[in-house]
C-alpha positions as YAML, in Angstrom:
chain: A
units: angstrom
residues:
- id: 1
  name: UNK
  ca: [-3.39, -5.86, -21.69]
- id: 2
  name: UNK
  ca: [-5.21, -4.56, -18.67]
- id: 3
  name: UNK
  ca: [-4.50, -1.58, -16.52]
- id: 4
  name: UNK
  ca: [-5.48, 0.32, -13.40]
- id: 5
  name: UNK
  ca: [-5.00, 3.99, -12.64]
- id: 6
  name: UNK
  ca: [-5.44, 5.71, -9.27]
- id: 7
  name: UNK
  ca: [-5.24, 9.29, -8.03]
- id: 8
  name: UNK
  ca: [-5.45, 10.13, -4.32]
- id: 9
  name: UNK
  ca: [-5.94, 13.62, -2.91]
- id: 10
  name: UNK
  ca: [-8.11, 13.95, 0.21]
- id: 11
  name: UNK
  ca: [-7.71, 10.24, 1.00]
- id: 12
  name: UNK
  ca: [-3.92, 10.56, 0.93]
- id: 13
  name: UNK
  ca: [-3.97, 13.77, 2.97]
- id: 14
  name: UNK
  ca: [-5.84, 11.86, 5.68]
- id: 15
  name: UNK
  ca: [-2.69, 9.75, 6.04]
- id: 16
  name: UNK
  ca: [-0.24, 12.66, 5.76]
- id: 17
  name: UNK
  ca: [-1.98, 14.62, 8.50]
- id: 18
  name: UNK
  ca: [-1.75, 11.69, 10.92]
- id: 19
  name: UNK
  ca: [2.00, 11.15, 10.60]
- id: 20
  name: UNK
  ca: [4.88, 13.59, 10.90]
- id: 21
  name: UNK
  ca: [7.30, 12.06, 8.40]
- id: 22
  name: UNK
  ca: [10.40, 13.16, 6.48]
- id: 23
  name: UNK
  ca: [9.55, 13.97, 2.86]
- id: 24
  name: UNK
  ca: [11.32, 10.93, 1.40]
- id: 25
  name: UNK
  ca: [9.55, 8.53, 3.81]
- id: 26
  name: UNK
  ca: [6.18, 10.20, 3.23]
- id: 27
  name: UNK
  ca: [6.53, 9.98, -0.55]
- id: 28
  name: UNK
  ca: [7.54, 6.30, -0.50]
- id: 29
  name: UNK
  ca: [4.54, 5.53, 1.73]
- id: 30
  name: UNK
  ca: [2.31, 7.37, -0.76]
- id: 31
  name: UNK
  ca: [3.70, 5.36, -3.64]
- id: 32
  name: UNK
  ca: [3.13, 2.11, -1.74]
- id: 33
  name: UNK
  ca: [-0.45, 3.22, -0.94]
- id: 34
  name: UNK
  ca: [-1.18, 3.89, -4.62]
- id: 35
  name: UNK
  ca: [0.37, 0.54, -5.55]
- id: 36
  name: UNK
  ca: [-1.74, -1.34, -2.98]
- id: 37
  name: UNK
  ca: [-4.93, 0.18, -4.36]
- id: 38
  name: UNK
  ca: [-3.90, -0.70, -7.93]
- id: 39
  name: UNK
  ca: [-3.32, -4.34, -6.98]
- id: 40
  name: UNK
  ca: [-6.34, -4.73, -4.69]
- id: 41
  name: UNK
  ca: [-8.73, -3.38, -7.34]
- id: 42
  name: UNK
  ca: [-8.61, -6.80, -9.02]
- id: 43
  name: UNK
  ca: [-9.35, -8.82, -5.87]
- id: 44
  name: UNK
  ca: [-12.22, -11.25, -6.33]
- id: 45
  name: UNK
  ca: [-13.19, -11.33, -2.66]
- id: 46
  name: UNK
  ca: [-14.03, -8.89, 0.12]
- id: 47
  name: UNK
  ca: [-10.83, -9.45, 2.03]
- id: 48
  name: UNK
  ca: [-7.69, -7.33, 2.29]
- id: 49
  name: UNK
  ca: [-4.35, -6.96, 0.61]
- id: 50
  name: UNK
  ca: [-1.44, -6.01, 2.87]
- id: 51
  name: UNK
  ca: [1.88, -4.79, 1.48]
- id: 52
  name: UNK
  ca: [4.83, -4.65, 3.88]
- id: 53
  name: UNK
  ca: [8.44, -3.62, 3.36]
- id: 54
  name: UNK
  ca: [10.69, -4.63, 6.27]
- id: 55
  name: UNK
  ca: [13.88, -2.60, 6.41]
- id: 56
  name: UNK
  ca: [17.35, -2.63, 7.91]
- id: 57
  name: UNK
  ca: [17.96, 1.11, 7.42]
- id: 58
  name: UNK
  ca: [16.40, 4.24, 8.93]
- id: 59
  name: UNK
  ca: [12.94, 2.80, 8.24]
- id: 60
  name: UNK
  ca: [12.00, -0.45, 9.97]
- id: 61
  name: UNK
  ca: [8.63, -1.01, 8.33]
- id: 62
  name: UNK
  ca: [6.22, 0.29, 5.71]
- id: 63
  name: UNK
  ca: [2.68, -1.12, 5.85]
- id: 64
  name: UNK
  ca: [-0.33, -0.46, 3.61]
- id: 65
  name: UNK
  ca: [-3.61, -2.34, 3.94]
- id: 66
  name: UNK
  ca: [-6.27, -2.01, 1.22]
- id: 67
  name: UNK
  ca: [-9.45, -3.66, -0.04]
- id: 68
  name: UNK
  ca: [-11.21, -4.13, -3.37]
- id: 69
  name: UNK
  ca: [-13.57, -1.16, -2.92]
- id: 70
  name: UNK
  ca: [-10.96, 1.54, -2.40]
- id: 71
  name: UNK
  ca: [-10.53, 1.58, 1.36]
- id: 72
  name: UNK
  ca: [-6.99, 1.77, 2.68]
- id: 73
  name: UNK
  ca: [-4.83, 2.69, 5.65]
- id: 74
  name: UNK
  ca: [-1.07, 3.12, 5.93]
- id: 75
  name: UNK
  ca: [1.66, 3.52, 8.51]
- id: 76
  name: UNK
  ca: [5.44, 3.50, 8.83]
- id: 77
  name: UNK
  ca: [7.92, 2.84, 11.65]
- id: 78
  name: UNK
  ca: [11.26, 4.67, 11.69]
- id: 79
  name: UNK
  ca: [14.26, 4.11, 13.91]
- id: 80
  name: UNK
  ca: [14.55, 6.60, 16.75]
- id: 81
  name: UNK
  ca: [16.80, 9.57, 15.91]
- id: 82
  name: UNK
  ca: [17.53, 8.22, 12.43]
- id: 83
  name: UNK
  ca: [18.96, 10.81, 10.04]
- id: 84
  name: UNK
  ca: [16.93, 10.66, 6.83]
- id: 85
  name: UNK
  ca: [17.82, 12.70, 3.76]
- id: 86
  name: UNK
  ca: [14.90, 14.43, 2.01]
- id: 87
  name: UNK
  ca: [15.88, 12.79, -1.28]
- id: 88
  name: UNK
  ca: [16.60, 9.30, 0.09]
- id: 89
  name: UNK
  ca: [15.64, 6.44, -2.20]
- id: 90
  name: UNK
  ca: [13.64, 3.43, -1.06]
- id: 91
  name: UNK
  ca: [16.83, 1.35, -1.01]
- id: 92
  name: UNK
  ca: [18.52, 3.98, 1.18]
- id: 93
  name: UNK
  ca: [15.63, 3.81, 3.62]
- id: 94
  name: UNK
  ca: [15.12, 0.06, 3.97]
- id: 95
  name: UNK
  ca: [17.95, -1.90, 2.36]
- id: 96
  name: UNK
  ca: [21.26, -0.44, 3.49]
- id: 97
  name: UNK
  ca: [22.69, -3.77, 4.60]
- id: 98
  name: UNK
  ca: [20.93, -5.89, 2.00]
- id: 99
  name: UNK
  ca: [18.52, -7.37, 4.55]
- id: 100
  name: UNK
  ca: [15.31, -5.68, 3.36]
- id: 101
  name: UNK
  ca: [12.39, -7.89, 2.36]
- id: 102
  name: UNK
  ca: [8.99, -7.46, 0.79]
- id: 103
  name: UNK
  ca: [5.87, -9.22, 2.08]
- id: 104
  name: UNK
  ca: [2.46, -9.55, 0.43]
- id: 105
  name: UNK
  ca: [-0.48, -10.90, 2.44]
- id: 106
  name: UNK
  ca: [-3.90, -11.77, 1.02]
- id: 107
  name: UNK
  ca: [-6.46, -12.09, 3.80]
- id: 108
  name: UNK
  ca: [-9.78, -13.58, 2.57]
- id: 109
  name: UNK
  ca: [-11.51, -12.16, 5.66]
- id: 110
  name: UNK
  ca: [-14.83, -13.19, 7.13]
- id: 111
  name: UNK
  ca: [-16.25, -14.14, 3.74]
- id: 112
  name: UNK
  ca: [-14.01, -17.23, 3.64]
- id: 113
  name: UNK
  ca: [-13.36, -18.29, 7.26]
- id: 114
  name: UNK
  ca: [-12.10, -21.68, 6.05]
- id: 115
  name: UNK
  ca: [-9.28, -20.16, 3.98]
- id: 116
  name: UNK
  ca: [-6.13, -19.05, 5.81]
- id: 117
  name: UNK
  ca: [-4.35, -15.88, 4.70]
- id: 118
  name: UNK
  ca: [-1.79, -16.32, 1.94]
- id: 119
  name: UNK
  ca: [1.61, -14.71, 2.46]
- id: 120
  name: UNK
  ca: [4.43, -14.31, -0.02]
- id: 121
  name: UNK
  ca: [7.91, -13.13, 1.04]
- id: 122
  name: UNK
  ca: [10.61, -12.14, -1.43]
- id: 123
  name: UNK
  ca: [14.03, -10.48, -1.04]
- id: 124
  name: UNK
  ca: [14.16, -6.76, -1.62]
- id: 125
  name: UNK
  ca: [15.11, -6.09, -5.25]
- id: 126
  name: UNK
  ca: [14.98, -2.64, -6.85]
- id: 127
  name: UNK
  ca: [15.59, 0.99, -6.01]
- id: 128
  name: UNK
  ca: [11.96, 2.14, -6.14]
- id: 129
  name: UNK
  ca: [8.58, 0.94, -4.89]
- id: 130
  name: UNK
  ca: [7.57, 0.25, -8.51]
- id: 131
  name: UNK
  ca: [10.64, -1.90, -9.19]
- id: 132
  name: UNK
  ca: [10.16, -3.94, -6.01]
- id: 133
  name: UNK
  ca: [6.52, -4.65, -6.89]
- id: 134
  name: UNK
  ca: [7.31, -5.44, -10.53]
- id: 135
  name: UNK
  ca: [9.89, -7.97, -9.38]
- id: 136
  name: UNK
  ca: [7.39, -9.57, -6.99]
- id: 137
  name: UNK
  ca: [4.68, -9.86, -9.67]
- id: 138
  name: UNK
  ca: [7.10, -11.44, -12.12]
- id: 139
  name: UNK
  ca: [8.58, -13.90, -9.63]
- id: 140
  name: UNK
  ca: [5.52, -14.85, -7.60]
- id: 141
  name: UNK
  ca: [2.57, -14.32, -9.94]
- id: 142
  name: UNK
  ca: [4.31, -14.80, -13.32]
- id: 143
  name: UNK
  ca: [2.40, -11.78, -14.64]
- id: 144
  name: UNK
  ca: [4.49, -9.22, -16.58]
- id: 145
  name: UNK
  ca: [3.65, -6.00, -14.74]
- id: 146
  name: UNK
  ca: [4.84, -2.41, -14.94]
- id: 147
  name: UNK
  ca: [4.06, 0.38, -12.48]
- id: 148
  name: UNK
  ca: [4.52, 4.14, -12.53]
- id: 149
  name: UNK
  ca: [4.09, 5.78, -9.12]
- id: 150
  name: UNK
  ca: [4.40, 9.30, -7.73]
- id: 151
  name: UNK
  ca: [3.60, 11.00, -4.41]
- id: 152
  name: UNK
  ca: [4.14, 14.22, -2.47]
- id: 153
  name: UNK
  ca: [2.49, 15.85, 0.54]
- id: 154
  name: UNK
  ca: [-0.74, 16.54, -1.37]
- id: 155
  name: UNK
  ca: [-1.33, 13.69, -3.81]
- id: 156
  name: UNK
  ca: [-0.38, 10.13, -4.64]
- id: 157
  name: UNK
  ca: [-0.98, 8.54, -8.03]
- id: 158
  name: UNK
  ca: [-0.19, 5.36, -9.88]
- id: 159
  name: UNK
  ca: [-0.58, 3.57, -13.20]
- id: 160
  name: UNK
  ca: [-0.28, -0.20, -13.61]
- id: 161
  name: UNK
  ca: [-0.15, -2.20, -16.85]
- id: 162
  name: UNK
  ca: [-0.24, -5.98, -17.04]
- id: 163
  name: UNK
  ca: [0.31, -8.25, -20.00]
- id: 164
  name: UNK
  ca: [-2.32, -10.95, -20.48]
- id: 165
  name: UNK
  ca: [-1.90, -14.21, -22.40]
- id: 166
  name: UNK
  ca: [-3.21, -14.28, -25.96]
- id: 167
  name: UNK
  ca: [-3.18, -16.56, -28.99]
- id: 168
  name: UNK
  ca: [-1.27, -14.04, -31.12]
- id: 169
  name: UNK
  ca: [1.87, -13.84, -28.98]
- id: 170
  name: UNK
  ca: [3.94, -11.81, -31.45]
- id: 171
  name: UNK
  ca: [1.29, -9.12, -31.77]
- id: 172
  name: UNK
  ca: [0.84, -9.09, -28.00]
- id: 173
  name: UNK
  ca: [4.59, -8.67, -27.44]
- id: 174
  name: UNK
  ca: [4.70, -5.73, -29.81]
- id: 175
  name: UNK
  ca: [1.69, -4.05, -28.21]
- id: 176
  name: UNK
  ca: [3.10, -4.63, -24.73]
- id: 177
  name: UNK
  ca: [6.41, -3.06, -25.69]
- id: 178
  name: UNK
  ca: [4.65, -0.12, -27.35]
- id: 179
  name: UNK
  ca: [2.48, 0.63, -24.30]
- id: 180
  name: UNK
  ca: [5.50, 0.52, -21.98]
- id: 181
  name: UNK
  ca: [7.35, 3.00, -24.19]
- id: 182
  name: UNK
  ca: [4.37, 5.36, -24.06]
- id: 183
  name: UNK
  ca: [3.97, 5.07, -20.28]
- id: 184
  name: UNK
  ca: [7.70, 5.59, -19.75]
- id: 185
  name: UNK
  ca: [7.22, 9.15, -21.01]
- id: 186
  name: UNK
  ca: [5.33, 9.97, -17.79]
- id: 187
  name: UNK
  ca: [7.11, 12.26, -15.34]
- id: 188
  name: UNK
  ca: [6.41, 12.89, -11.68]
- id: 189
  name: UNK
  ca: [4.85, 16.40, -11.99]
- id: 190
  name: UNK
  ca: [2.56, 15.17, -14.76]
- id: 191
  name: UNK
  ca: [1.33, 12.23, -12.69]
- id: 192
  name: UNK
  ca: [0.65, 14.42, -9.65]
- id: 193
  name: UNK
  ca: [-1.03, 17.31, -11.45]
- id: 194
  name: UNK
  ca: [-3.10, 15.60, -14.17]
- id: 195
  name: UNK
  ca: [-6.47, 13.89, -13.73]
- id: 196
  name: UNK
  ca: [-6.82, 10.25, -14.74]
- id: 197
  name: UNK
  ca: [-8.85, 10.68, -17.93]
- id: 198
  name: UNK
  ca: [-6.53, 13.37, -19.30]
- id: 199
  name: UNK
  ca: [-3.50, 11.26, -18.48]
- id: 200
  name: UNK
  ca: [-4.89, 8.21, -20.29]
- id: 201
  name: UNK
  ca: [-5.86, 10.32, -23.29]
- id: 202
  name: UNK
  ca: [-2.37, 11.79, -23.56]
- id: 203
  name: UNK
  ca: [-0.76, 8.36, -23.42]
- id: 204
  name: UNK
  ca: [-3.09, 6.25, -25.53]
- id: 205
  name: UNK
  ca: [-4.96, 8.65, -27.84]
- id: 206
  name: UNK
  ca: [-4.01, 6.55, -30.89]
- id: 207
  name: UNK
  ca: [-5.63, 3.43, -29.42]
- id: 208
  name: UNK
  ca: [-7.99, 4.56, -26.67]
- id: 209
  name: UNK
  ca: [-8.43, 1.96, -23.90]
- id: 210
  name: UNK
  ca: [-11.82, 0.59, -22.96]
- id: 211
  name: UNK
  ca: [-12.66, 2.14, -19.60]
- id: 212
  name: UNK
  ca: [-14.56, 0.35, -16.86]
- id: 213
  name: UNK
  ca: [-16.43, 1.83, -13.89]
- id: 214
  name: UNK
  ca: [-14.39, 3.83, -11.44]
- id: 215
  name: UNK
  ca: [-14.84, 4.03, -7.69]
- id: 216
  name: UNK
  ca: [-13.74, 6.42, -4.99]
- id: 217
  name: UNK
  ca: [-10.80, 5.68, -2.70]
- id: 218
  name: UNK
  ca: [-10.92, 6.59, 0.97]
- id: 219
  name: UNK
  ca: [-8.87, 6.32, 4.15]
- id: 220
  name: UNK
  ca: [-10.46, 3.78, 6.47]
- id: 221
  name: UNK
  ca: [-9.04, 2.50, 9.72]
- id: 222
  name: UNK
  ca: [-10.55, -0.66, 11.20]
- id: 223
  name: UNK
  ca: [-9.44, -0.05, 14.79]
- id: 224
  name: UNK
  ca: [-12.07, 0.14, 17.54]
- id: 225
  name: UNK
  ca: [-12.35, 0.08, 21.33]
- id: 226
  name: UNK
  ca: [-13.83, -3.40, 21.11]
- id: 227
  name: UNK
  ca: [-10.79, -4.72, 19.21]
- id: 228
  name: UNK
  ca: [-8.42, -3.15, 21.72]
- id: 229
  name: UNK
  ca: [-10.40, -4.73, 24.56]
- id: 230
  name: UNK
  ca: [-10.11, -8.13, 22.87]
- id: 231
  name: UNK
  ca: [-6.35, -7.63, 22.53]
- id: 232
  name: UNK
  ca: [-6.04, -6.82, 26.25]
- id: 233
  name: UNK
  ca: [-8.01, -9.95, 27.11]
- id: 234
  name: UNK
  ca: [-5.52, -11.97, 25.06]
- id: 235
  name: UNK
  ca: [-2.64, -10.43, 27.01]
- id: 236
  name: UNK
  ca: [-4.15, -11.72, 30.22]
- id: 237
  name: UNK
  ca: [-5.17, -10.21, 33.56]
- id: 238
  name: UNK
  ca: [-1.71, -10.36, 35.17]
- id: 239
  name: UNK
  ca: [-0.11, -8.40, 32.31]
- id: 240
  name: UNK
  ca: [-2.86, -5.78, 32.26]
- id: 241
  name: UNK
  ca: [-2.79, -5.40, 36.06]
- id: 242
  name: UNK
  ca: [0.97, -4.84, 36.00]
- id: 243
  name: UNK
  ca: [0.52, -1.95, 33.53]
- id: 244
  name: UNK
  ca: [-2.24, -0.49, 35.73]
- id: 245
  name: UNK
  ca: [0.03, -0.58, 38.80]
- id: 246
  name: UNK
  ca: [2.88, 1.06, 36.90]
- id: 247
  name: UNK
  ca: [0.98, 3.66, 34.86]
- id: 248
  name: UNK
  ca: [-2.46, 4.03, 36.45]
- id: 249
  name: UNK
  ca: [-4.22, 3.19, 33.17]
- id: 250
  name: UNK
  ca: [-3.69, 1.23, 29.97]
- id: 251
  name: UNK
  ca: [-3.33, 3.42, 26.89]
- id: 252
  name: UNK
  ca: [-3.17, 2.03, 23.35]
- id: 253
  name: UNK
  ca: [-2.43, 4.24, 20.36]
- id: 254
  name: UNK
  ca: [-3.41, 3.09, 16.84]
- id: 255
  name: UNK
  ca: [-0.38, 3.23, 14.51]
- id: 256
  name: UNK
  ca: [-2.61, 3.91, 11.49]
- id: 257
  name: UNK
  ca: [-5.00, 6.68, 12.58]
- id: 258
  name: UNK
  ca: [-3.41, 7.79, 15.90]
- id: 259
  name: UNK
  ca: [-6.64, 7.16, 17.81]
- id: 260
  name: UNK
  ca: [-5.95, 6.82, 21.56]
- id: 261
  name: UNK
  ca: [-7.82, 4.21, 23.60]
- id: 262
  name: UNK
  ca: [-7.62, 4.57, 27.39]
- id: 263
  name: UNK
  ca: [-8.69, 1.87, 29.85]
- id: 264
  name: UNK
  ca: [-8.87, 2.80, 33.51]
- id: 265
  name: UNK
  ca: [-8.97, 0.36, 36.44]
- id: 266
  name: UNK
  ca: [-12.76, -0.10, 36.19]
- id: 267
  name: UNK
  ca: [-12.58, -0.59, 32.43]
- id: 268
  name: UNK
  ca: [-9.90, -3.26, 32.83]
- id: 269
  name: UNK
  ca: [-11.81, -5.03, 35.60]
- id: 270
  name: UNK
  ca: [-14.84, -5.20, 33.30]
- id: 271
  name: UNK
  ca: [-12.77, -7.13, 30.75]
- id: 272
  name: UNK
  ca: [-12.73, -10.16, 33.02]
...
């Protein structure tokens, strides 16, 4: 078996402080952020992993983008004036009519310009972020995977176990079952309040895992004025001019970090 464990504090608070979200939405976004970092830690390229949950309930979209070295950003889009209960489940938020779907995108990035992004789309199955991801990994990657996720306004944490093929299948099945039973003893307060090494020791003290190097996780938004300028150029001069006439300037707000980019008439003229 192999596993990943992640614990976010300051990096997660960077996201929390940028979005005013109901507690249930915030916590699901934190769980998805932890899950994205767990999955992207095994990427063999310098690209990005993007997890999206498209919803038909109070929440229209969850998005988390992460890379193999611990950088991530996250955002969420809610319906205007949607009533959201503080204890709403993920299914309550995004799958009320059974139309929710889960999308995974692997973007190889600049390192492999000849390779297009890979995208997998599966129906929404499960009541939690962990269950949705476990279903995806089983159906799309054929890798038995279990996840334990927790989040609040201060921290987000996650543990992932994956079963690897082996020659001794019976012994592997028994070990896999045993490790799941141990990890199922985890509760939400324990995951949020306990550091990674202590948590692993409590779970697997009888057969301590072999630990590899750890790395820090951090909030990182890739937006920039140059990227916004390129987007405006793609829109075209007529579209940009119409916004200038109506509003006096073009203002673009980043959904991830809330940075505001303002282009006045001279700035827009310089684009062309």
